[in-house]
């Protein structure tokens, strides 16, 4: 989706809705993650990068989901 808001605004709006920021340019729905590797998540056959700084947040979300 194309939006004219900032990633920070989107992240704040989706924070408690099962979404997590995995990279500077990506926010993903945790329930849609098919697999997780060292530096990527797979959603609908598309690999999305996971940054080192956001990896720990993603792991915490995956544990609670």
GROMACS .gro file of N, CA and C in nm:
model
  195
    1UNK      N    1   0.083  -0.118   0.000
    1UNK     CA    2   0.000   0.000   0.000
    1UNK      C    3   0.088   0.125   0.000
    2UNK      N    4   0.043   0.225  -0.068
    2UNK     CA    5   0.113   0.353  -0.068
    2UNK      C    6   0.042   0.446   0.029
    3UNK      N    7   0.119   0.510   0.114
    3UNK     CA    8   0.062   0.602   0.211
    3UNK      C    9   0.150   0.726   0.220
    4UNK      N   10   0.091   0.834   0.263
    4UNK     CA   11   0.166   0.958   0.275
    4UNK      C   12   0.200   0.991   0.420
    5UNK      N   13   0.189   0.893   0.506
    5UNK     CA   14   0.229   0.912   0.645
    5UNK      C   15   0.368   0.853   0.665
    6UNK      N   16   0.425   0.878   0.780
    6UNK     CA   17   0.558   0.826   0.808
    6UNK      C   18   0.550   0.682   0.860
    7UNK      N   19   0.661   0.613   0.855
    7UNK     CA   20   0.667   0.478   0.910
    7UNK      C   21   0.641   0.482   1.060
    8UNK      N   22   0.688   0.584   1.126
    8UNK     CA   23   0.666   0.596   1.271
    8UNK      C   24   0.517   0.606   1.302
    9UNK      N   25   0.445   0.684   1.224
    9UNK     CA   26   0.300   0.699   1.244
    9UNK      C   27   0.230   0.566   1.223
   10UNK      N   28   0.268   0.496   1.117
   10UNK     CA   29   0.208   0.364   1.090
   10UNK      C   30   0.242   0.265   1.200
   11UNK      N   31   0.365   0.265   1.244
   11UNK     CA   32   0.408   0.173   1.351
   11UNK      C   33   0.331   0.200   1.480
   12UNK      N   34   0.314   0.324   1.514
   12UNK     CA   35   0.239   0.359   1.636
   12UNK      C   36   0.093   0.319   1.624
   13UNK      N   37   0.034   0.336   1.507
   13UNK     CA   38  -0.106   0.300   1.487
   13UNK      C   39  -0.127   0.149   1.492
   14UNK      N   40  -0.028   0.072   1.448
   14UNK     CA   41  -0.040  -0.074   1.441
   14UNK      C   42   0.027  -0.146   1.557
   15UNK      N   43   0.086  -0.075   1.650
   15UNK     CA   44   0.170  -0.133   1.755
   15UNK      C   45   0.104  -0.247   1.831
   16UNK      N   46  -0.018  -0.234   1.872
   16UNK     CA   47  -0.084  -0.337   1.952
   16UNK      C   48  -0.178  -0.423   1.869
   17UNK      N   49  -0.161  -0.422   1.739
   17UNK     CA   50  -0.251  -0.496   1.651
   17UNK      C   51  -0.186  -0.620   1.590
   18UNK      N   52  -0.074  -0.667   1.642
   18UNK     CA   53  -0.007  -0.785   1.589
   18UNK      C   54   0.090  -0.755   1.477
   19UNK      N   55   0.128  -0.631   1.462
   19UNK     CA   56   0.225  -0.592   1.360
   19UNK      C   57   0.357  -0.556   1.428
   20UNK      N   58   0.466  -0.573   1.354
   20UNK     CA   59   0.598  -0.540   1.408
   20UNK      C   60   0.685  -0.485   1.295
   21UNK      N   61   0.763  -0.385   1.328
   21UNK     CA   62   0.858  -0.328   1.232
   21UNK      C   63   0.981  -0.419   1.229
   22UNK      N   64   1.010  -0.475   1.112
   22UNK     CA   65   1.123  -0.567   1.099
   22UNK      C   66   1.242  -0.505   1.028
   23UNK      N   67   1.219  -0.392   0.964
   23UNK     CA   68   1.324  -0.325   0.888
   23UNK      C   69   1.283  -0.179   0.874
   24UNK      N   70   1.375  -0.098   0.836
   24UNK     CA   71   1.350   0.045   0.819
   24UNK      C   72   1.230   0.073   0.728
   25UNK      N   73   1.208  -0.013   0.631
   25UNK     CA   74   1.102   0.008   0.532
   25UNK      C   75   0.988  -0.092   0.540
   26UNK      N   76   0.986  -0.180   0.641
   26UNK     CA   77   0.886  -0.286   0.645
   26UNK      C   78   0.823  -0.301   0.782
   27UNK      N   79   0.691  -0.307   0.783
   27UNK     CA   80   0.613  -0.345   0.900
   27UNK      C   81   0.530  -0.465   0.856
   28UNK      N   82   0.533  -0.574   0.932
   28UNK     CA   83   0.465  -0.696   0.890
   28UNK      C   84   0.365  -0.742   0.996
   29UNK      N   85   0.266  -0.817   0.950
   29UNK     CA   86   0.169  -0.881   1.037
   29UNK      C   87   0.231  -1.012   1.085
   30UNK      N   88   0.249  -1.027   1.214
   30UNK     CA   89   0.316  -1.143   1.271
   30UNK      C   90   0.242  -1.273   1.234
   31UNK      N   91   0.111  -1.269   1.225
   31UNK     CA   92   0.032  -1.388   1.194
   31UNK      C   93   0.051  -1.435   1.050
   32UNK      N   94   0.102  -1.350   0.963
   32UNK     CA   95   0.122  -1.386   0.822
   32UNK      C   96   0.260  -1.442   0.794
   33UNK      N   97   0.350  -1.441   0.893
   33UNK     CA   98   0.485  -1.492   0.873
   33UNK      C   99   0.481  -1.642   0.858
   34UNK      N  100   0.531  -1.690   0.745
   34UNK     CA  101   0.533  -1.834   0.717
   34UNK      C  102   0.659  -1.899   0.773
   35UNK      N  103   0.772  -1.828   0.763
   35UNK     CA  104   0.896  -1.880   0.820
   35UNK      C  105   0.988  -1.763   0.854
   36UNK      N  106   1.086  -1.794   0.937
   36UNK     CA  107   1.180  -1.693   0.984
   36UNK      C  108   1.319  -1.752   0.978
   37UNK      N  109   1.411  -1.681   0.915
   37UNK     CA  110   1.550  -1.724   0.912
   37UNK      C  111   1.634  -1.616   0.979
   38UNK      N  112   1.763  -1.629   0.971
   38UNK     CA  113   1.853  -1.537   1.040
   38UNK      C  114   1.826  -1.391   1.007
   39UNK      N  115   1.806  -1.360   0.879
   39UNK     CA  116   1.792  -1.220   0.838
   39UNK      C  117   1.667  -1.190   0.757
   40UNK      N  118   1.573  -1.285   0.748
   40UNK     CA  119   1.454  -1.267   0.665
   40UNK      C  120   1.331  -1.332   0.728
   41UNK      N  121   1.215  -1.279   0.689
   41UNK     CA  122   1.089  -1.347   0.715
   41UNK      C  123   1.026  -1.375   0.580
   42UNK      N  124   0.946  -1.480   0.572
   42UNK     CA  125   0.879  -1.517   0.449
   42UNK      C  126   0.730  -1.495   0.467
   43UNK      N  127   0.671  -1.413   0.380
   43UNK     CA  128   0.527  -1.387   0.383
   43UNK      C  129   0.476  -1.400   0.240
   44UNK      N  130   0.383  -1.492   0.219
   44UNK     CA  131   0.325  -1.517   0.086
   44UNK      C  132   0.432  -1.538  -0.020
   45UNK      N  133   0.538  -1.609   0.014
   45UNK     CA  134   0.644  -1.641  -0.080
   45UNK      C  135   0.742  -1.528  -0.104
   46UNK      N  136   0.728  -1.417  -0.033
   46UNK     CA  137   0.817  -1.302  -0.049
   46UNK      C  138   0.908  -1.290   0.072
   47UNK      N  139   1.039  -1.283   0.048
   47UNK     CA  140   1.134  -1.266   0.158
   47UNK      C  141   1.146  -1.118   0.192
   48UNK      N  142   1.131  -1.088   0.319
   48UNK     CA  143   1.141  -0.951   0.369
   48UNK      C  144   1.257  -0.946   0.466
   49UNK      N  145   1.347  -0.849   0.448
   49UNK     CA  146   1.465  -0.843   0.534
   49UNK      C  147   1.429  -0.805   0.678
   50UNK      N  148   1.508  -0.858   0.770
   50UNK     CA  149   1.494  -0.825   0.912
   50UNK      C  150   1.626  -0.761   0.955
   51UNK      N  151   1.618  -0.640   1.010
   51UNK     CA  152   1.740  -0.572   1.053
   51UNK      C  153   1.788  -0.627   1.187
   52UNK      N  154   1.914  -0.609   1.214
   52UNK     CA  155   1.971  -0.654   1.341
   52UNK      C  156   1.905  -0.584   1.458
   53UNK      N  157   1.874  -0.456   1.442
   53UNK     CA  158   1.816  -0.379   1.553
   53UNK      C  159   1.671  -0.419   1.582
   54UNK      N  160   1.598  -0.467   1.482
   54UNK     CA  161   1.458  -0.503   1.502
   54UNK      C  162   1.437  -0.652   1.526
   55UNK      N  163   1.541  -0.730   1.515
   55UNK     CA  164   1.530  -0.875   1.528
   55UNK      C  165   1.481  -0.917   1.667
   56UNK      N  166   1.531  -0.855   1.772
   56UNK     CA  167   1.491  -0.893   1.908
   56UNK      C  168   1.343  -0.862   1.932
   57UNK      N  169   1.295  -0.752   1.878
   57UNK     CA  170   1.153  -0.716   1.892
   57UNK      C  171   1.067  -0.819   1.819
   58UNK      N  172   1.110  -0.859   1.701
   58UNK     CA  173   1.037  -0.961   1.624
   58UNK      C  174   1.033  -1.094   1.700
   59UNK      N  175   1.144  -1.134   1.756
   59UNK     CA  176   1.148  -1.259   1.831
   59UNK      C  177   1.053  -1.257   1.950
   60UNK      N  178   1.045  -1.145   2.020
   60UNK     CA  179   0.952  -1.130   2.132
   60UNK      C  180   0.807  -1.140   2.085
   61UNK      N  181   0.775  -1.076   1.974
   61UNK     CA  182   0.639  -1.083   1.918
   61UNK      C  183   0.603  -1.224   1.877
   62UNK      N  184   0.699  -1.296   1.818
   62UNK     CA  185   0.673  -1.434   1.775
   62UNK      C  186   0.648  -1.524   1.896
   63UNK      N  187   0.715  -1.499   2.007
   63UNK     CA  188   0.695  -1.579   2.127
   63UNK      C  189   0.556  -1.559   2.186
   64UNK      N  190   0.504  -1.437   2.177
   64UNK     CA  191   0.375  -1.406   2.237
   64UNK      C  192   0.258  -1.430   2.144
   65UNK      N  193   0.286  -1.460   2.017
   65UNK     CA  194   0.177  -1.483   1.921
   65UNK      C  195   0.137  -1.627   1.914
   0.00000   0.00000   0.00000
